[in-house]
């Protein structure tokens, strides 16, 4: 087997899971999830460096990179017994060529989805979500995939810095393309001072569902997620989850291109991702805007790694639950554990 591997740095997989080649479906025919990197940051408007995100997300962990990671609370091993995960390395993207890079990303992500695996894309800046979602929607059915989008910014700009393409515009390009419906596009964590009223008017015209941090604080995160889940599954078959790490307050994720104070805590983001992947049929995911040059003590890299692990663990728990009783987040950690309890 040959594969492109990483564009930057040494060739290692996400915490030691088996490698595969996205161009060769036989190398991942039994996989539930294929991790693939999209190390493109040519759409960044402020601080660059997210091209190095995929490698740090793959490798920032103090535990052994042994292809196994049992989740204490959910009682699944998403990298081992309960889910089959492989890593296809990075897609080849082209510095300074945004449309060519997006076409390559859409091709690779769509190919993986058409061959039966869930693509989990490590970005890169948020530009890559346009081809990520387009590839997944094309493999399933256009406008039958909803999007749940965590971000400080709406990313619905039109022309920014003289271009239609960049990390401030992917959500507008997606909706305009017809790949997804505006009224099944859900955004959580918005705050700050961009975009302006004209863009917000466009979003309202598309019937987007955008939850500002002030609303989340007032209503409570779980209540907002409950509303989002109901909307996301109304008339749609699956969900694409997009996580911009800057949804978190810069104190929890300093290593990102456009930090905005007043966001989620790391705990809120991890709980949200876990809930989504446990309770909803996720058919694709990306995590973007991890920029190692601006990180401190690997705070953001570690959070990015844990977002992926929580997502995979949620998927594994959903599968393990099947049609039976659903695992509850309130389950005491040690309930039912211990040799005497298991054999009683």
mmCIF file of C-alpha atoms in Angstrom:
data_model
loop_
_atom_site.group_PDB
_atom_site.id
_atom_site.type_symbol
_atom_site.label_atom_id
_atom_site.label_comp_id
_atom_site.label_asym_id
_atom_site.label_seq_id
_atom_site.Cartn_x
_atom_site.Cartn_y
_atom_site.Cartn_z
ATOM 1 C CA UNK A 1 0.000 0.000 0.000
ATOM 2 C CA UNK A 2 1.194 3.489 -0.824
ATOM 3 C CA UNK A 3 -0.289 6.723 0.445
ATOM 4 C CA UNK A 4 0.544 10.387 0.375
ATOM 5 C CA UNK A 5 1.049 10.560 4.132
ATOM 6 C CA UNK A 6 1.359 13.920 5.857
ATOM 7 C CA UNK A 7 2.226 17.126 4.026
ATOM 8 C CA UNK A 8 4.147 18.386 7.042
ATOM 9 C CA UNK A 9 6.164 16.507 9.620
ATOM 10 C CA UNK A 10 6.736 12.802 10.288
ATOM 11 C CA UNK A 11 4.339 10.112 9.092
ATOM 12 C CA UNK A 12 2.239 8.987 12.038
ATOM 13 C CA UNK A 13 -1.453 8.249 12.377
ATOM 14 C CA UNK A 14 -4.039 9.489 14.854
ATOM 15 C CA UNK A 15 -2.863 7.950 18.146
ATOM 16 C CA UNK A 16 -1.542 4.903 16.332
ATOM 17 C CA UNK A 17 -4.656 3.709 14.467
ATOM 18 C CA UNK A 18 -3.970 1.710 11.280
ATOM 19 C CA UNK A 19 -3.047 3.617 8.139
ATOM 20 C CA UNK A 20 -4.978 3.452 4.889
ATOM 21 C CA UNK A 21 -4.977 5.019 1.429
ATOM 22 C CA UNK A 22 -8.147 6.944 0.604
ATOM 23 C CA UNK A 23 -7.672 6.165 -3.091
ATOM 24 C CA UNK A 24 -7.750 2.415 -2.345
ATOM 25 C CA UNK A 25 -11.102 1.466 -0.758
ATOM 26 C CA UNK A 26 -9.848 -2.052 -0.086
ATOM 27 C CA UNK A 27 -7.537 -0.554 2.565
ATOM 28 C CA UNK A 28 -10.488 0.740 4.587
ATOM 29 C CA UNK A 29 -13.431 -1.385 3.497
ATOM 30 C CA UNK A 30 -14.117 -2.452 7.101
ATOM 31 C CA UNK A 31 -13.573 1.030 8.579
ATOM 32 C CA UNK A 32 -16.374 2.969 10.225
ATOM 33 C CA UNK A 33 -14.407 6.230 10.209
ATOM 34 C CA UNK A 34 -11.519 7.411 8.045
ATOM 35 C CA UNK A 35 -9.487 10.309 9.413
ATOM 36 C CA UNK A 36 -7.938 12.516 6.754
ATOM 37 C CA UNK A 37 -6.019 15.761 6.922
ATOM 38 C CA UNK A 38 -6.746 18.904 4.906
ATOM 39 C CA UNK A 39 -3.720 21.076 5.771
ATOM 40 C CA UNK A 40 -4.827 24.186 3.907
ATOM 41 C CA UNK A 41 -4.761 27.659 5.461
ATOM 42 C CA UNK A 42 -4.706 29.801 2.334
ATOM 43 C CA UNK A 43 -8.103 31.244 3.190
ATOM 44 C CA UNK A 44 -6.972 32.691 6.517
ATOM 45 C CA UNK A 45 -7.705 36.387 6.997
ATOM 46 C CA UNK A 46 -5.610 37.025 10.134
ATOM 47 C CA UNK A 47 -3.071 34.677 11.757
ATOM 48 C CA UNK A 48 -1.886 31.748 9.589
ATOM 49 C CA UNK A 49 -0.617 28.357 10.729
ATOM 50 C CA UNK A 50 -3.650 26.046 10.652
ATOM 51 C CA UNK A 51 -1.939 24.044 7.905
ATOM 52 C CA UNK A 52 0.017 22.462 10.741
ATOM 53 C CA UNK A 53 -3.146 21.556 12.638
ATOM 54 C CA UNK A 54 -3.637 17.984 11.368
ATOM 55 C CA UNK A 55 -0.313 16.740 12.689
ATOM 56 C CA UNK A 56 -0.661 18.184 16.173
ATOM 57 C CA UNK A 57 -4.249 16.954 16.482
ATOM 58 C CA UNK A 58 -3.048 13.475 15.543
ATOM 59 C CA UNK A 59 -0.208 13.340 17.988
ATOM 60 C CA UNK A 60 -0.755 15.561 21.036
ATOM 61 C CA UNK A 61 -1.468 13.084 23.831
ATOM 62 C CA UNK A 62 0.509 12.038 26.892
ATOM 63 C CA UNK A 63 -0.750 8.430 26.660
ATOM 64 C CA UNK A 64 0.705 5.730 24.430
ATOM 65 C CA UNK A 65 -0.110 6.036 20.747
ATOM 66 C CA UNK A 66 -1.227 2.431 20.643
ATOM 67 C CA UNK A 67 -4.472 2.557 18.669
ATOM 68 C CA UNK A 68 -6.698 2.105 21.703
ATOM 69 C CA UNK A 69 -8.395 4.584 24.009
ATOM 70 C CA UNK A 70 -11.123 3.296 26.392
ATOM 71 C CA UNK A 71 -13.526 6.044 27.459
ATOM 72 C CA UNK A 72 -14.051 5.902 31.215
ATOM 73 C CA UNK A 73 -17.599 7.273 31.267
ATOM 74 C CA UNK A 74 -19.066 5.933 28.011
ATOM 75 C CA UNK A 75 -17.430 2.519 28.475
ATOM 76 C CA UNK A 76 -16.383 2.107 24.858
ATOM 77 C CA UNK A 77 -13.057 1.953 23.063
ATOM 78 C CA UNK A 78 -13.571 3.965 19.902
ATOM 79 C CA UNK A 79 -10.077 3.230 18.592
ATOM 80 C CA UNK A 80 -10.218 -0.447 19.462
ATOM 81 C CA UNK A 81 -13.043 -2.884 20.044
ATOM 82 C CA UNK A 82 -16.105 -0.709 19.442
ATOM 83 C CA UNK A 83 -15.311 1.257 16.274
ATOM 84 C CA UNK A 84 -12.910 0.723 13.397
ATOM 85 C CA UNK A 85 -10.926 3.891 12.684
ATOM 86 C CA UNK A 86 -8.197 4.339 10.079
ATOM 87 C CA UNK A 87 -6.048 7.294 9.082
ATOM 88 C CA UNK A 88 -5.475 8.134 5.418
ATOM 89 C CA UNK A 89 -2.838 10.800 6.018
ATOM 90 C CA UNK A 90 -3.224 14.223 4.422
ATOM 91 C CA UNK A 91 -4.837 15.199 1.167
ATOM 92 C CA UNK A 92 -2.484 17.019 -1.171
ATOM 93 C CA UNK A 93 -3.431 20.693 -1.186
ATOM 94 C CA UNK A 94 -1.784 23.559 -2.972
ATOM 95 C CA UNK A 95 -0.521 26.683 -1.259
ATOM 96 C CA UNK A 96 -1.965 29.791 -2.875
ATOM 97 C CA UNK A 97 -4.463 27.847 -5.011
ATOM 98 C CA UNK A 98 -7.691 27.898 -3.072
ATOM 99 C CA UNK A 99 -10.110 26.597 -5.712
ATOM 100 C CA UNK A 100 -7.757 23.802 -6.775
ATOM 101 C CA UNK A 101 -7.232 22.831 -3.141
ATOM 102 C CA UNK A 102 -10.970 22.828 -2.432
ATOM 103 C CA UNK A 103 -11.591 20.630 -5.469
ATOM 104 C CA UNK A 104 -8.986 18.138 -4.235
ATOM 105 C CA UNK A 105 -10.523 18.093 -0.757
ATOM 106 C CA UNK A 106 -14.063 17.593 -2.074
ATOM 107 C CA UNK A 107 -12.869 14.741 -4.260
ATOM 108 C CA UNK A 108 -11.108 12.927 -1.417
ATOM 109 C CA UNK A 109 -13.790 13.450 1.229
ATOM 110 C CA UNK A 110 -16.570 12.511 -1.179
ATOM 111 C CA UNK A 111 -14.716 9.391 -2.295
ATOM 112 C CA UNK A 112 -14.380 8.180 1.295
ATOM 113 C CA UNK A 113 -18.066 8.857 2.009
ATOM 114 C CA UNK A 114 -19.199 7.061 -1.154
ATOM 115 C CA UNK A 115 -17.229 4.009 -0.093
ATOM 116 C CA UNK A 116 -19.057 3.647 3.188
ATOM 117 C CA UNK A 117 -16.875 5.333 5.817
ATOM 118 C CA UNK A 118 -17.507 8.503 7.798
ATOM 119 C CA UNK A 119 -14.870 11.099 6.818
ATOM 120 C CA UNK A 120 -13.373 12.923 9.792
ATOM 121 C CA UNK A 121 -11.334 15.804 8.440
ATOM 122 C CA UNK A 122 -8.519 17.506 10.335
ATOM 123 C CA UNK A 123 -8.071 21.081 9.115
ATOM 124 C CA UNK A 124 -6.765 23.503 8.052
ATOM 125 C CA UNK A 125 -8.667 26.731 8.175
ATOM 126 C CA UNK A 126 -12.458 26.854 7.889
ATOM 127 C CA UNK A 127 -12.315 27.216 4.119
ATOM 128 C CA UNK A 128 -12.096 23.420 4.008
ATOM 129 C CA UNK A 129 -15.624 22.976 5.352
ATOM 130 C CA UNK A 130 -17.047 24.054 2.005
ATOM 131 C CA UNK A 131 -15.524 21.044 0.158
ATOM 132 C CA UNK A 132 -15.887 18.784 3.205
ATOM 133 C CA UNK A 133 -19.659 19.198 3.407
ATOM 134 C CA UNK A 134 -20.082 19.318 -0.363
ATOM 135 C CA UNK A 135 -18.263 16.000 -0.683
ATOM 136 C CA UNK A 136 -20.377 14.310 1.983
ATOM 137 C CA UNK A 137 -23.641 15.789 0.697
ATOM 138 C CA UNK A 138 -22.821 14.622 -2.813
ATOM 139 C CA UNK A 139 -22.160 11.108 -1.561
ATOM 140 C CA UNK A 140 -25.512 10.989 0.235
ATOM 141 C CA UNK A 141 -28.159 13.336 -1.102
ATOM 142 C CA UNK A 142 -27.982 17.108 -1.537
ATOM 143 C CA UNK A 143 -30.120 18.997 0.985
ATOM 144 C CA UNK A 144 -30.668 15.849 3.052
ATOM 145 C CA UNK A 145 -27.656 16.522 5.279
ATOM 146 C CA UNK A 146 -27.945 19.151 8.008
ATOM 147 C CA UNK A 147 -24.937 21.009 9.395
ATOM 148 C CA UNK A 148 -24.182 21.752 13.046
ATOM 149 C CA UNK A 149 -21.459 24.373 13.143
ATOM 150 C CA UNK A 150 -19.544 25.484 16.262
ATOM 151 C CA UNK A 151 -17.773 28.793 15.760
ATOM 152 C CA UNK A 152 -17.242 32.297 17.077
ATOM 153 C CA UNK A 153 -17.905 33.543 13.534
ATOM 154 C CA UNK A 154 -20.779 32.873 11.142
ATOM 155 C CA UNK A 155 -18.452 32.439 8.107
ATOM 156 C CA UNK A 156 -21.229 33.652 5.826
ATOM 157 C CA UNK A 157 -19.445 36.589 4.225
ATOM 158 C CA UNK A 158 -19.750 37.156 0.501
ATOM 159 C CA UNK A 159 -16.694 38.941 -0.884
ATOM 160 C CA UNK A 160 -13.886 39.321 1.622
ATOM 161 C CA UNK A 161 -10.537 40.872 0.666
ATOM 162 C CA UNK A 162 -11.660 40.803 -2.955
ATOM 163 C CA UNK A 163 -12.355 37.065 -3.037
ATOM 164 C CA UNK A 164 -15.411 34.813 -2.960
ATOM 165 C CA UNK A 165 -13.366 32.127 -1.220
ATOM 166 C CA UNK A 166 -11.794 32.055 2.223
ATOM 167 C CA UNK A 167 -12.404 30.998 5.787
ATOM 168 C CA UNK A 168 -15.024 33.708 6.275
ATOM 169 C CA UNK A 169 -17.286 32.516 3.442
ATOM 170 C CA UNK A 170 -17.616 28.697 3.309
ATOM 171 C CA UNK A 171 -21.106 28.538 4.811
ATOM 172 C CA UNK A 172 -22.509 31.022 2.275
ATOM 173 C CA UNK A 173 -20.885 29.147 -0.595
ATOM 174 C CA UNK A 174 -22.367 25.868 0.676
ATOM 175 C CA UNK A 175 -25.895 27.206 0.936
ATOM 176 C CA UNK A 176 -25.674 29.012 -2.408
ATOM 177 C CA UNK A 177 -24.457 25.809 -4.076
ATOM 178 C CA UNK A 178 -27.563 23.899 -3.006
ATOM 179 C CA UNK A 179 -25.548 21.245 -1.195
ATOM 180 C CA UNK A 180 -27.302 22.061 2.092
ATOM 181 C CA UNK A 181 -30.411 23.930 3.158
ATOM 182 C CA UNK A 182 -30.134 27.222 4.966
ATOM 183 C CA UNK A 183 -32.947 26.255 7.328
ATOM 184 C CA UNK A 184 -31.052 23.109 8.323
ATOM 185 C CA UNK A 185 -27.829 24.965 9.037
ATOM 186 C CA UNK A 186 -27.284 25.437 12.768
ATOM 187 C CA UNK A 187 -24.571 27.599 14.308
ATOM 188 C CA UNK A 188 -23.592 27.706 17.970
ATOM 189 C CA UNK A 189 -21.230 30.039 19.808
ATOM 190 C CA UNK A 190 -21.387 33.170 17.638
ATOM 191 C CA UNK A 191 -20.099 36.375 19.220
ATOM 192 C CA UNK A 192 -17.899 39.392 18.624
ATOM 193 C CA UNK A 193 -18.373 42.118 16.030
ATOM 194 C CA UNK A 194 -18.446 40.341 12.682
ATOM 195 C CA UNK A 195 -20.416 39.898 10.473
ATOM 196 C CA UNK A 196 -22.336 43.122 10.034
ATOM 197 C CA UNK A 197 -26.049 43.744 9.572
ATOM 198 C CA UNK A 198 -26.077 43.099 5.803
ATOM 199 C CA UNK A 199 -24.687 39.586 6.261
ATOM 200 C CA UNK A 200 -27.021 38.897 9.187
ATOM 201 C CA UNK A 201 -29.925 39.929 6.951
ATOM 202 C CA UNK A 202 -28.771 37.413 4.324
ATOM 203 C CA UNK A 203 -28.578 34.707 6.986
ATOM 204 C CA UNK A 204 -32.104 35.500 8.136
ATOM 205 C CA UNK A 205 -33.343 35.315 4.549
ATOM 206 C CA UNK A 206 -31.893 31.800 4.300
ATOM 207 C CA UNK A 207 -33.715 30.880 7.542
ATOM 208 C CA UNK A 208 -30.456 29.864 9.183
ATOM 209 C CA UNK A 209 -30.498 28.942 12.869
ATOM 210 C CA UNK A 210 -27.724 30.910 14.557
ATOM 211 C CA UNK A 211 -27.316 30.850 18.341
ATOM 212 C CA UNK A 212 -25.320 33.744 19.790
ATOM 213 C CA UNK A 213 -23.443 33.195 23.040
ATOM 214 C CA UNK A 214 -25.839 35.542 24.825
ATOM 215 C CA UNK A 215 -28.767 33.261 23.944
ATOM 216 C CA UNK A 216 -26.818 30.152 24.929
ATOM 217 C CA UNK A 217 -25.938 31.680 28.305
ATOM 218 C CA UNK A 218 -29.525 32.785 28.923
ATOM 219 C CA UNK A 219 -31.255 29.552 27.866
ATOM 220 C CA UNK A 220 -28.544 27.076 28.844
ATOM 221 C CA UNK A 221 -26.407 25.013 26.501
ATOM 222 C CA UNK A 222 -28.391 21.787 26.861
ATOM 223 C CA UNK A 223 -31.661 23.536 26.011
ATOM 224 C CA UNK A 224 -30.106 25.088 22.902
ATOM 225 C CA UNK A 225 -28.686 21.722 21.848
ATOM 226 C CA UNK A 226 -32.107 20.123 22.296
ATOM 227 C CA UNK A 227 -33.609 22.729 19.944
ATOM 228 C CA UNK A 228 -30.775 22.303 17.452
ATOM 229 C CA UNK A 229 -31.139 18.510 17.394
ATOM 230 C CA UNK A 230 -34.846 18.733 16.648
ATOM 231 C CA UNK A 231 -34.285 21.120 13.750
ATOM 232 C CA UNK A 232 -31.296 19.193 12.389
ATOM 233 C CA UNK A 233 -33.227 15.945 12.008
ATOM 234 C CA UNK A 234 -36.409 17.462 10.563
ATOM 235 C CA UNK A 235 -36.399 16.273 6.962
ATOM 236 C CA UNK A 236 -32.717 15.284 6.956
ATOM 237 C CA UNK A 237 -31.044 11.887 7.042
ATOM 238 C CA UNK A 238 -27.765 12.757 8.718
ATOM 239 C CA UNK A 239 -25.639 15.495 10.250
ATOM 240 C CA UNK A 240 -22.291 17.005 9.352
ATOM 241 C CA UNK A 241 -20.509 18.384 12.420
ATOM 242 C CA UNK A 242 -18.049 21.234 11.918
ATOM 243 C CA UNK A 243 -15.992 22.443 14.882
ATOM 244 C CA UNK A 244 -13.966 25.622 14.659
ATOM 245 C CA UNK A 245 -11.743 25.560 17.739
ATOM 246 C CA UNK A 246 -12.234 29.307 18.152
ATOM 247 C CA UNK A 247 -15.744 28.585 19.431
ATOM 248 C CA UNK A 248 -13.894 28.272 22.726
ATOM 249 C CA UNK A 249 -12.706 31.254 24.703
ATOM 250 C CA UNK A 250 -9.037 32.049 23.899
ATOM 251 C CA UNK A 251 -8.174 31.054 27.454
ATOM 252 C CA UNK A 252 -9.169 27.506 26.493
ATOM 253 C CA UNK A 253 -7.906 27.621 22.885
ATOM 254 C CA UNK A 254 -5.251 30.294 22.312
ATOM 255 C CA UNK A 255 -3.762 28.602 19.244
ATOM 256 C CA UNK A 256 -6.147 29.802 16.563
ATOM 257 C CA UNK A 257 -6.204 32.378 13.806
ATOM 258 C CA UNK A 258 -9.022 34.694 14.879
ATOM 259 C CA UNK A 259 -9.513 34.410 18.665
ATOM 260 C CA UNK A 260 -12.629 35.994 20.137
ATOM 261 C CA UNK A 261 -13.120 36.404 23.920
ATOM 262 C CA UNK A 262 -16.225 35.147 25.669
ATOM 263 C CA UNK A 263 -16.712 31.707 24.157
ATOM 264 C CA UNK A 264 -17.317 28.135 25.230
ATOM 265 C CA UNK A 265 -15.219 26.436 27.843
ATOM 266 C CA UNK A 266 -13.346 23.321 26.792
ATOM 267 C CA UNK A 267 -15.763 21.283 28.907
ATOM 268 C CA UNK A 268 -18.802 22.721 27.117
ATOM 269 C CA UNK A 269 -17.347 21.939 23.706
ATOM 270 C CA UNK A 270 -16.403 18.369 24.602
ATOM 271 C CA UNK A 271 -19.817 17.685 26.135
ATOM 272 C CA UNK A 272 -21.562 19.131 23.069
ATOM 273 C CA UNK A 273 -19.534 17.074 20.604
ATOM 274 C CA UNK A 274 -20.073 13.942 22.669
ATOM 275 C CA UNK A 275 -23.844 14.517 22.766
ATOM 276 C CA UNK A 276 -24.101 15.168 19.033
ATOM 277 C CA UNK A 277 -22.184 12.057 18.035
ATOM 278 C CA UNK A 278 -24.046 9.912 20.556
ATOM 279 C CA UNK A 279 -27.559 11.143 19.841
ATOM 280 C CA UNK A 280 -27.487 11.990 16.123
ATOM 281 C CA UNK A 281 -26.494 10.099 12.941
ATOM 282 C CA UNK A 282 -23.260 11.913 12.113
ATOM 283 C CA UNK A 283 -22.162 11.235 8.527
ATOM 284 C CA UNK A 284 -19.159 13.558 8.406
ATOM 285 C CA UNK A 285 -17.123 15.862 10.606
ATOM 286 C CA UNK A 286 -14.278 18.326 10.552
ATOM 287 C CA UNK A 287 -12.261 20.169 13.162
ATOM 288 C CA UNK A 288 -10.522 23.299 11.963
ATOM 289 C CA UNK A 289 -8.488 26.388 12.862
ATOM 290 C CA UNK A 290 -6.018 24.748 15.257
ATOM 291 C CA UNK A 291 -2.930 26.903 14.632
ATOM 292 C CA UNK A 292 0.125 25.510 16.456
ATOM 293 C CA UNK A 293 2.369 28.573 15.972
ATOM 294 C CA UNK A 294 0.035 30.553 18.239
ATOM 295 C CA UNK A 295 -0.592 27.808 20.792
ATOM 296 C CA UNK A 296 0.753 27.800 24.322
ATOM 297 C CA UNK A 297 1.820 24.633 26.142
ATOM 298 C CA UNK A 298 -0.195 22.594 23.581
ATOM 299 C CA UNK A 299 -3.482 23.745 25.139
ATOM 300 C CA UNK A 300 -5.284 24.022 21.794
ATOM 301 C CA UNK A 301 -3.652 20.959 20.264
ATOM 302 C CA UNK A 302 -4.733 18.832 23.221
ATOM 303 C CA UNK A 303 -8.277 20.156 23.027
ATOM 304 C CA UNK A 304 -8.397 19.399 19.300
ATOM 305 C CA UNK A 305 -7.236 15.859 19.960
ATOM 306 C CA UNK A 306 -9.886 15.419 22.640
ATOM 307 C CA UNK A 307 -12.636 16.788 20.390
ATOM 308 C CA UNK A 308 -11.840 13.990 17.952
ATOM 309 C CA UNK A 309 -11.766 11.377 20.709
ATOM 310 C CA UNK A 310 -15.076 12.544 22.192
ATOM 311 C CA UNK A 311 -16.671 12.459 18.750
ATOM 312 C CA UNK A 312 -15.427 8.947 18.037
ATOM 313 C CA UNK A 313 -16.448 7.741 21.492
ATOM 314 C CA UNK A 314 -19.931 9.187 21.013
ATOM 315 C CA UNK A 315 -20.251 7.348 17.692
ATOM 316 C CA UNK A 316 -19.077 4.114 19.306
ATOM 317 C CA UNK A 317 -21.540 4.506 22.182
ATOM 318 C CA UNK A 318 -24.386 5.167 19.731
ATOM 319 C CA UNK A 319 -23.544 1.944 17.921
ATOM 320 C CA UNK A 320 -23.228 -0.029 21.137
ATOM 321 C CA UNK A 321 -26.590 1.245 22.396
ATOM 322 C CA UNK A 322 -28.306 0.068 19.212
ATOM 323 C CA UNK A 323 -32.048 -0.188 19.783
ATOM 324 C CA UNK A 324 -31.615 -0.830 23.505
ATOM 325 C CA UNK A 325 -31.513 1.619 26.415
ATOM 326 C CA UNK A 326 -29.326 4.648 25.742
ATOM 327 C CA UNK A 327 -26.305 5.295 27.924
ATOM 328 C CA UNK A 328 -26.960 8.201 30.265
ATOM 329 C CA UNK A 329 -24.465 10.904 31.052
ATOM 330 C CA UNK A 330 -25.514 10.757 34.703
ATOM 331 C CA UNK A 331 -24.372 7.126 35.074
ATOM 332 C CA UNK A 332 -21.964 6.916 38.042
ATOM 333 C CA UNK A 333 -18.447 6.118 36.888
ATOM 334 C CA UNK A 334 -18.080 2.869 38.838
ATOM 335 C CA UNK A 335 -21.664 1.623 38.669
ATOM 336 C CA UNK A 336 -21.730 -2.019 37.556
ATOM 337 C CA UNK A 337 -17.956 -2.250 37.541
ATOM 338 C CA UNK A 338 -15.790 -4.571 39.601
ATOM 339 C CA UNK A 339 -15.483 -8.338 39.444
ATOM 340 C CA UNK A 340 -18.147 -8.962 42.105
ATOM 341 C CA UNK A 341 -20.734 -6.750 40.377
ATOM 342 C CA UNK A 342 -20.093 -8.176 36.924
ATOM 343 C CA UNK A 343 -20.507 -11.784 38.077
ATOM 344 C CA UNK A 344 -23.398 -11.218 40.483
#
